[in-house]
Amino acid sequence: LTNTSSRIAGYEFTTLTCIPGVFKYKHAEIQILDLPGIIEGAAVGIGRGKQVIASARTADLIILFMDASRAEQQRMMLEHELEMMGIRLNQEEPDVRIIRHTCGGIHFTSTHSLEHFDKKLAIEILNDQKIRNAEVQIREKEITLERFIDAVAGNIRYIPALYICNKVDTVGKTKFEELAKRKNFVLISCHRNWNMDGVREAIYNALKPIRVYTKRPQRQPNL
């Protein structure tokens, strides 16, 4: 994809350090950081996992590179490790605002019914974070306690993600069609150079770039 070469081999985890690269697409320069692979337990420090995931927290887009034959297993493991480090993939930030006060206790206001929301447990969560006087504004419909905890923590990163499945030339037709139907999945074969342009297009669209055009003063724009 880029103007930089990474070491490749017939076994896993050939990338040992961060390798930056840049590719141009539709007049935009897009930088990609090839990070070492994440293994189970990375979030607790196994295999320098904390350093790798910490680098991912600053990204505008996370690309999970997986083996098509083990895509579901690898997706679940990778998402779990990222969630343990405070990264939520393809999720919107909870629409919750907490306004601290000096007295008065905790009060909830919402634009939707909080019938199924456990306010008592929510207050305990706030107290654990040393928030005892505040107005909690909830605008999200049917918010879960998990997302409420994320909102209270305030250090969660919400990042779009793409799931790139390599080696699709080695799986059967049924598996191929199953993966192709999944949202945010891109199917490729590096060995056969299949769908490289599709990857570039998917990355470009996922970043949602904004084009800014300039014009000379007192002149009509040249479109």
PDB file of C-alpha atoms in Angstrom:
ATOM      1  CA  LEU A   1       0.000   0.000   0.000  1.00  0.00           C
ATOM      2  CA  THR A   2       2.769   2.452   0.880  1.00  0.00           C
ATOM      3  CA  ASN A   3       6.234   3.424  -0.276  1.00  0.00           C
ATOM      4  CA  THR A   4       7.776   1.481   2.627  1.00  0.00           C
ATOM      5  CA  SER A   5       8.500  -2.227   2.804  1.00  0.00           C
ATOM      6  CA  SER A   6       7.869  -4.316   5.924  1.00  0.00           C
ATOM      7  CA  ARG A   7       9.449  -7.658   6.587  1.00  0.00           C
ATOM      8  CA  ILE A   8       7.144 -10.533   5.631  1.00  0.00           C
ATOM      9  CA  ALA A   9       7.379 -14.289   6.091  1.00  0.00           C
ATOM     10  CA  GLY A  10       5.281 -17.436   6.229  1.00  0.00           C
ATOM     11  CA  TYR A  11       4.871 -17.126  10.011  1.00  0.00           C
ATOM     12  CA  GLU A  12       3.203 -14.624  12.351  1.00  0.00           C
ATOM     13  CA  PHE A  13       4.638 -11.564  14.125  1.00  0.00           C
ATOM     14  CA  THR A  14       7.385 -10.608  11.692  1.00  0.00           C
ATOM     15  CA  THR A  15       6.917  -6.893  12.487  1.00  0.00           C
ATOM     16  CA  LEU A  16       8.850  -6.086  15.666  1.00  0.00           C
ATOM     17  CA  THR A  17       8.905  -2.267  15.582  1.00  0.00           C
ATOM     18  CA  CYS A  18       6.656   0.522  14.345  1.00  0.00           C
ATOM     19  CA  ILE A  19       7.190   1.021  10.595  1.00  0.00           C
ATOM     20  CA  PRO A  20       5.660   4.209   9.108  1.00  0.00           C
ATOM     21  CA  GLY A  21       4.611   4.496   5.492  1.00  0.00           C
ATOM     22  CA  VAL A  22       2.645   6.900   3.287  1.00  0.00           C
ATOM     23  CA  PHE A  23       0.408   6.354   0.282  1.00  0.00           C
ATOM     24  CA  LYS A  24      -1.342   8.881  -1.940  1.00  0.00           C
ATOM     25  CA  TYR A  25      -4.965   8.481  -2.915  1.00  0.00           C
ATOM     26  CA  LYS A  26      -7.241  11.047  -4.543  1.00  0.00           C
ATOM     27  CA  HIS A  27      -4.620  13.772  -3.969  1.00  0.00           C
ATOM     28  CA  ALA A  28      -4.451  13.003  -0.229  1.00  0.00           C
ATOM     29  CA  GLU A  29      -1.377  11.725   1.581  1.00  0.00           C
ATOM     30  CA  ILE A  30      -2.319   9.112   4.172  1.00  0.00           C
ATOM     31  CA  GLN A  31       0.170   7.834   6.738  1.00  0.00           C
ATOM     32  CA  ILE A  32      -0.021   4.247   7.980  1.00  0.00           C
ATOM     33  CA  LEU A  33       1.874   2.897  10.991  1.00  0.00           C
ATOM     34  CA  ASP A  34       2.584  -0.834  10.768  1.00  0.00           C
ATOM     35  CA  LEU A  35       2.613  -1.886  14.431  1.00  0.00           C
ATOM     36  CA  PRO A  36       3.770  -5.202  15.933  1.00  0.00           C
ATOM     37  CA  GLY A  37       1.029  -7.800  16.247  1.00  0.00           C
ATOM     38  CA  ILE A  38      -1.166  -7.965  19.327  1.00  0.00           C
ATOM     39  CA  ILE A  39      -1.415 -11.247  21.203  1.00  0.00           C
ATOM     40  CA  GLU A  40      -3.809 -12.413  23.897  1.00  0.00           C
ATOM     41  CA  GLY A  41      -2.938 -10.649  27.133  1.00  0.00           C
ATOM     42  CA  ALA A  42      -1.452  -7.613  25.404  1.00  0.00           C
ATOM     43  CA  ALA A  43      -3.546  -5.227  27.508  1.00  0.00           C
ATOM     44  CA  VAL A  44      -1.782  -6.437  30.665  1.00  0.00           C
ATOM     45  CA  GLY A  45       1.668  -6.056  29.145  1.00  0.00           C
ATOM     46  CA  ILE A  46       2.375  -9.394  27.456  1.00  0.00           C
ATOM     47  CA  GLY A  47       4.529  -9.010  24.347  1.00  0.00           C
ATOM     48  CA  ARG A  48       4.955  -5.241  24.837  1.00  0.00           C
ATOM     49  CA  GLY A  49       1.235  -5.022  24.186  1.00  0.00           C
ATOM     50  CA  LYS A  50       0.654  -1.893  26.274  1.00  0.00           C
ATOM     51  CA  GLN A  51       3.138   0.122  24.214  1.00  0.00           C
ATOM     52  CA  VAL A  52       1.600  -1.085  20.955  1.00  0.00           C
ATOM     53  CA  ILE A  53      -1.975  -0.326  22.002  1.00  0.00           C
ATOM     54  CA  ALA A  54      -0.937   3.056  23.434  1.00  0.00           C
ATOM     55  CA  SER A  55       0.280   4.003  19.955  1.00  0.00           C
ATOM     56  CA  ALA A  56      -3.091   2.994  18.502  1.00  0.00           C
ATOM     57  CA  ARG A  57      -4.944   5.372  20.869  1.00  0.00           C
ATOM     58  CA  THR A  58      -3.676   8.371  18.888  1.00  0.00           C
ATOM     59  CA  ALA A  59      -4.797   7.057  15.491  1.00  0.00           C
ATOM     60  CA  ASP A  60      -7.629   8.465  13.370  1.00  0.00           C
ATOM     61  CA  LEU A  61      -8.387   4.960  12.090  1.00  0.00           C
ATOM     62  CA  ILE A  62      -7.448   1.483  13.316  1.00  0.00           C
ATOM     63  CA  ILE A  63      -6.940  -1.283  10.773  1.00  0.00           C
ATOM     64  CA  LEU A  64      -7.154  -4.813  12.139  1.00  0.00           C
ATOM     65  CA  PHE A  65      -5.248  -7.129   9.818  1.00  0.00           C
ATOM     66  CA  MET A  66      -6.514 -10.689  10.136  1.00  0.00           C
ATOM     67  CA  ASP A  67      -6.236 -14.127   8.581  1.00  0.00           C
ATOM     68  CA  ALA A  68      -9.464 -14.861   6.681  1.00  0.00           C
ATOM     69  CA  SER A  69      -9.572 -18.441   7.937  1.00  0.00           C
ATOM     70  CA  ARG A  70      -9.515 -17.251  11.583  1.00  0.00           C
ATOM     71  CA  ALA A  71     -11.153 -13.864  11.178  1.00  0.00           C
ATOM     72  CA  GLU A  72     -13.844 -14.192  13.846  1.00  0.00           C
ATOM     73  CA  GLN A  73     -11.481 -15.603  16.471  1.00  0.00           C
ATOM     74  CA  GLN A  74      -8.881 -12.905  15.827  1.00  0.00           C
ATOM     75  CA  ARG A  75     -11.482 -10.123  15.704  1.00  0.00           C
ATOM     76  CA  MET A  76     -12.866 -11.034  19.114  1.00  0.00           C
ATOM     77  CA  MET A  77      -9.404 -11.251  20.672  1.00  0.00           C
ATOM     78  CA  LEU A  78      -8.205  -7.959  19.186  1.00  0.00           C
ATOM     79  CA  GLU A  79     -11.356  -6.076  20.165  1.00  0.00           C
ATOM     80  CA  HIS A  80     -11.128  -7.422  23.717  1.00  0.00           C
ATOM     81  CA  GLU A  81      -7.508  -6.327  24.130  1.00  0.00           C
ATOM     82  CA  LEU A  82      -8.270  -2.867  22.738  1.00  0.00           C
ATOM     83  CA  GLU A  83     -11.323  -2.471  24.968  1.00  0.00           C
ATOM     84  CA  MET A  84      -9.227  -3.386  28.002  1.00  0.00           C
ATOM     85  CA  MET A  85      -7.002  -0.421  27.136  1.00  0.00           C
ATOM     86  CA  GLY A  86      -9.902   1.997  26.720  1.00  0.00           C
ATOM     87  CA  ILE A  87     -10.435   1.875  22.949  1.00  0.00           C
ATOM     88  CA  ARG A  88     -13.926   1.415  21.486  1.00  0.00           C
ATOM     89  CA  LEU A  89     -14.143   0.561  17.802  1.00  0.00           C
ATOM     90  CA  ASN A  90     -16.870   1.883  15.504  1.00  0.00           C
ATOM     91  CA  GLN A  91     -18.907   3.275  18.392  1.00  0.00           C
ATOM     92  CA  GLU A  92     -20.286   6.736  19.013  1.00  0.00           C
ATOM     93  CA  GLU A  93     -19.257   8.540  22.189  1.00  0.00           C
ATOM     94  CA  PRO A  94     -21.953   8.291  24.903  1.00  0.00           C
ATOM     95  CA  ASP A  95     -24.195  11.350  24.894  1.00  0.00           C
ATOM     96  CA  VAL A  96     -23.723  12.023  28.596  1.00  0.00           C
ATOM     97  CA  ARG A  97     -22.661  15.260  30.253  1.00  0.00           C
ATOM     98  CA  ILE A  98     -21.663  15.549  33.904  1.00  0.00           C
ATOM     99  CA  ILE A  99     -21.731  19.026  35.440  1.00  0.00           C
ATOM    100  CA  ARG A 100     -20.116  19.111  38.862  1.00  0.00           C
ATOM    101  CA  HIS A 101     -21.552  21.217  41.681  1.00  0.00           C
ATOM    102  CA  THR A 102     -20.401  22.006  45.199  1.00  0.00           C
ATOM    103  CA  CYS A 103     -23.583  20.792  46.906  1.00  0.00           C
ATOM    104  CA  GLY A 104     -27.036  19.401  46.279  1.00  0.00           C
ATOM    105  CA  GLY A 105     -26.230  15.748  45.594  1.00  0.00           C
ATOM    106  CA  ILE A 106     -26.652  14.026  42.229  1.00  0.00           C
ATOM    107  CA  HIS A 107     -29.576  14.755  39.922  1.00  0.00           C
ATOM    108  CA  PHE A 108     -30.391  13.115  36.588  1.00  0.00           C
ATOM    109  CA  THR A 109     -32.003  14.823  33.607  1.00  0.00           C
ATOM    110  CA  SER A 110     -32.759  13.044  30.354  1.00  0.00           C
ATOM    111  CA  THR A 111     -34.462  13.538  27.008  1.00  0.00           C
ATOM    112  CA  HIS A 112     -35.541   9.880  27.113  1.00  0.00           C
ATOM    113  CA  SER A 113     -37.125   7.588  29.681  1.00  0.00           C
ATOM    114  CA  LEU A 114     -34.705   6.210  32.290  1.00  0.00           C
ATOM    115  CA  GLU A 115     -37.102   3.486  33.375  1.00  0.00           C
ATOM    116  CA  HIS A 116     -34.584   0.703  32.796  1.00  0.00           C
ATOM    117  CA  PHE A 117     -31.558   2.695  33.957  1.00  0.00           C
ATOM    118  CA  ASP A 118     -30.298   1.795  37.440  1.00  0.00           C
ATOM    119  CA  LYS A 119     -29.867   5.249  38.993  1.00  0.00           C
ATOM    120  CA  LYS A 120     -28.810   3.827  42.357  1.00  0.00           C
ATOM    121  CA  LEU A 121     -25.931   1.909  40.799  1.00  0.00           C
ATOM    122  CA  ALA A 122     -25.060   4.920  38.645  1.00  0.00           C
ATOM    123  CA  ILE A 123     -24.753   7.061  41.792  1.00  0.00           C
ATOM    124  CA  GLU A 124     -22.421   4.452  43.316  1.00  0.00           C
ATOM    125  CA  ILE A 125     -20.305   4.595  40.146  1.00  0.00           C
ATOM    126  CA  LEU A 126     -20.115   8.376  40.413  1.00  0.00           C
ATOM    127  CA  ASN A 127     -19.227   8.218  44.096  1.00  0.00           C
ATOM    128  CA  ASP A 128     -16.401   5.806  43.301  1.00  0.00           C
ATOM    129  CA  GLN A 129     -15.007   8.538  41.052  1.00  0.00           C
ATOM    130  CA  LYS A 130     -15.396  11.056  43.918  1.00  0.00           C
ATOM    131  CA  ILE A 131     -18.345  12.748  42.216  1.00  0.00           C
ATOM    132  CA  ARG A 132     -20.952  13.413  44.899  1.00  0.00           C
ATOM    133  CA  ASN A 133     -22.594  16.612  43.704  1.00  0.00           C
ATOM    134  CA  ALA A 134     -23.438  16.916  40.031  1.00  0.00           C
ATOM    135  CA  GLU A 135     -26.099  17.249  37.381  1.00  0.00           C
ATOM    136  CA  VAL A 136     -26.013  14.286  35.007  1.00  0.00           C
ATOM    137  CA  GLN A 137     -27.511  15.012  31.596  1.00  0.00           C
ATOM    138  CA  ILE A 138     -28.314  11.895  29.559  1.00  0.00           C
ATOM    139  CA  ARG A 139     -29.416  12.375  25.962  1.00  0.00           C
ATOM    140  CA  GLU A 140     -28.753   8.833  24.771  1.00  0.00           C
ATOM    141  CA  LYS A 141     -31.723   6.528  24.346  1.00  0.00           C
ATOM    142  CA  GLU A 142     -31.553   3.311  26.388  1.00  0.00           C
ATOM    143  CA  ILE A 143     -28.038   3.943  27.649  1.00  0.00           C
ATOM    144  CA  THR A 144     -26.338   0.950  29.266  1.00  0.00           C
ATOM    145  CA  LEU A 145     -24.352   1.020  32.478  1.00  0.00           C
ATOM    146  CA  GLU A 146     -21.238   0.009  30.532  1.00  0.00           C
ATOM    147  CA  ARG A 147     -21.483   3.106  28.336  1.00  0.00           C
ATOM    148  CA  PHE A 148     -22.325   5.234  31.361  1.00  0.00           C
ATOM    149  CA  ILE A 149     -19.128   4.005  33.056  1.00  0.00           C
ATOM    150  CA  ASP A 150     -17.168   4.941  29.916  1.00  0.00           C
ATOM    151  CA  ALA A 151     -18.674   8.437  30.032  1.00  0.00           C
ATOM    152  CA  VAL A 152     -17.767   8.846  33.704  1.00  0.00           C
ATOM    153  CA  ALA A 153     -14.211   7.579  33.156  1.00  0.00           C
ATOM    154  CA  GLY A 154     -13.610  10.241  30.510  1.00  0.00           C
ATOM    155  CA  ASN A 155     -10.468   8.576  29.108  1.00  0.00           C
ATOM    156  CA  ILE A 156     -12.072   6.319  26.515  1.00  0.00           C
ATOM    157  CA  ARG A 157     -11.122   6.706  22.848  1.00  0.00           C
ATOM    158  CA  TYR A 158     -13.752   6.110  20.157  1.00  0.00           C
ATOM    159  CA  ILE A 159     -12.000   5.273  16.900  1.00  0.00           C
ATOM    160  CA  PRO A 160     -13.348   4.000  13.567  1.00  0.00           C
ATOM    161  CA  ALA A 161     -11.925   0.673  12.422  1.00  0.00           C
ATOM    162  CA  LEU A 162     -11.568  -1.489   9.347  1.00  0.00           C
ATOM    163  CA  TYR A 163     -11.194  -5.260   9.415  1.00  0.00           C
ATOM    164  CA  ILE A 164      -8.920  -6.398   6.604  1.00  0.00           C
ATOM    165  CA  CYS A 165      -9.014 -10.143   5.950  1.00  0.00           C
ATOM    166  CA  ASN A 166      -5.968 -11.453   4.117  1.00  0.00           C
ATOM    167  CA  LYS A 167      -5.528 -14.834   2.387  1.00  0.00           C
ATOM    168  CA  VAL A 168      -9.101 -14.930   1.089  1.00  0.00           C
ATOM    169  CA  ASP A 169      -7.800 -17.050  -1.780  1.00  0.00           C
ATOM    170  CA  THR A 170      -7.337 -19.917   0.692  1.00  0.00           C
ATOM    171  CA  VAL A 171     -10.917 -20.047   2.032  1.00  0.00           C
ATOM    172  CA  GLY A 172     -13.988 -21.592   0.445  1.00  0.00           C
ATOM    173  CA  LYS A 173     -16.814 -19.786  -1.312  1.00  0.00           C
ATOM    174  CA  THR A 174     -19.165 -19.981   1.683  1.00  0.00           C
ATOM    175  CA  LYS A 175     -16.604 -18.429   4.042  1.00  0.00           C
ATOM    176  CA  PHE A 176     -15.733 -15.766   1.469  1.00  0.00           C
ATOM    177  CA  GLU A 177     -19.360 -14.718   1.031  1.00  0.00           C
ATOM    178  CA  GLU A 178     -19.913 -14.682   4.793  1.00  0.00           C
ATOM    179  CA  LEU A 179     -16.979 -12.312   5.362  1.00  0.00           C
ATOM    180  CA  ALA A 180     -17.921 -10.120   2.382  1.00  0.00           C
ATOM    181  CA  LYS A 181     -21.335  -9.371   3.933  1.00  0.00           C
ATOM    182  CA  ARG A 182     -19.886  -8.009   7.176  1.00  0.00           C
ATOM    183  CA  LYS A 183     -19.804  -4.295   7.789  1.00  0.00           C
ATOM    184  CA  ASN A 184     -16.358  -2.622   7.697  1.00  0.00           C
ATOM    185  CA  PHE A 185     -14.720  -5.819   6.390  1.00  0.00           C
ATOM    186  CA  VAL A 186     -12.370  -5.654   3.393  1.00  0.00           C
ATOM    187  CA  LEU A 187     -11.202  -8.885   1.733  1.00  0.00           C
ATOM    188  CA  ILE A 188      -7.771  -9.098   0.124  1.00  0.00           C
ATOM    189  CA  SER A 189      -4.981 -11.427  -0.870  1.00  0.00           C
ATOM    190  CA  CYS A 190      -1.508  -9.941  -0.557  1.00  0.00           C
ATOM    191  CA  HIS A 191       0.034 -12.988  -2.217  1.00  0.00           C
ATOM    192  CA  ARG A 192      -2.108 -12.549  -5.340  1.00  0.00           C
ATOM    193  CA  ASN A 193      -2.343  -8.753  -5.061  1.00  0.00           C
ATOM    194  CA  TRP A 194      -6.149  -8.857  -4.937  1.00  0.00           C
ATOM    195  CA  ASN A 195      -8.234  -5.791  -4.041  1.00  0.00           C
ATOM    196  CA  MET A 196      -5.397  -3.438  -3.066  1.00  0.00           C
ATOM    197  CA  ASP A 197      -7.297  -0.518  -4.592  1.00  0.00           C
ATOM    198  CA  GLY A 198     -10.323  -1.556  -2.562  1.00  0.00           C
ATOM    199  CA  VAL A 199      -8.253  -1.217   0.623  1.00  0.00           C
ATOM    200  CA  ARG A 200      -7.120   2.276  -0.339  1.00  0.00           C
ATOM    201  CA  GLU A 201     -10.685   3.304  -1.130  1.00  0.00           C
ATOM    202  CA  ALA A 202     -11.966   1.873   2.176  1.00  0.00           C
ATOM    203  CA  ILE A 203      -9.276   3.657   4.205  1.00  0.00           C
ATOM    204  CA  TYR A 204      -9.923   6.949   2.421  1.00  0.00           C
ATOM    205  CA  ASN A 205     -13.689   6.752   2.987  1.00  0.00           C
ATOM    206  CA  ALA A 206     -13.338   5.656   6.628  1.00  0.00           C
ATOM    207  CA  LEU A 207     -11.224   8.736   7.401  1.00  0.00           C
ATOM    208  CA  LYS A 208     -14.008  10.980   6.058  1.00  0.00           C
ATOM    209  CA  PRO A 209     -11.668  13.646   4.662  1.00  0.00           C
ATOM    210  CA  ILE A 210     -12.812  17.216   4.184  1.00  0.00           C
ATOM    211  CA  ARG A 211     -11.544  19.029   1.112  1.00  0.00           C
ATOM    212  CA  VAL A 212     -10.833  22.742   1.406  1.00  0.00           C
ATOM    213  CA  TYR A 213     -10.614  24.789  -1.796  1.00  0.00           C
ATOM    214  CA  THR A 214      -9.203  28.306  -1.913  1.00  0.00           C
ATOM    215  CA  LYS A 215      -9.887  31.113  -4.373  1.00  0.00           C
ATOM    216  CA  ARG A 216      -8.354  34.459  -5.110  1.00  0.00           C
ATOM    217  CA  PRO A 217      -9.986  37.548  -3.561  1.00  0.00           C
ATOM    218  CA  GLN A 218     -12.708  39.210  -5.663  1.00  0.00           C
ATOM    219  CA  ARG A 219     -12.710  36.360  -8.164  1.00  0.00           C
ATOM    220  CA  GLN A 220     -15.114  33.540  -8.790  1.00  0.00           C
ATOM    221  CA  PRO A 221     -13.850  30.073  -7.784  1.00  0.00           C
ATOM    222  CA  ASN A 222     -12.333  28.051 -10.598  1.00  0.00           C
ATOM    223  CA  LEU A 223     -14.206  24.757 -10.372  1.00  0.00           C
TER     224      LEU A 223
END
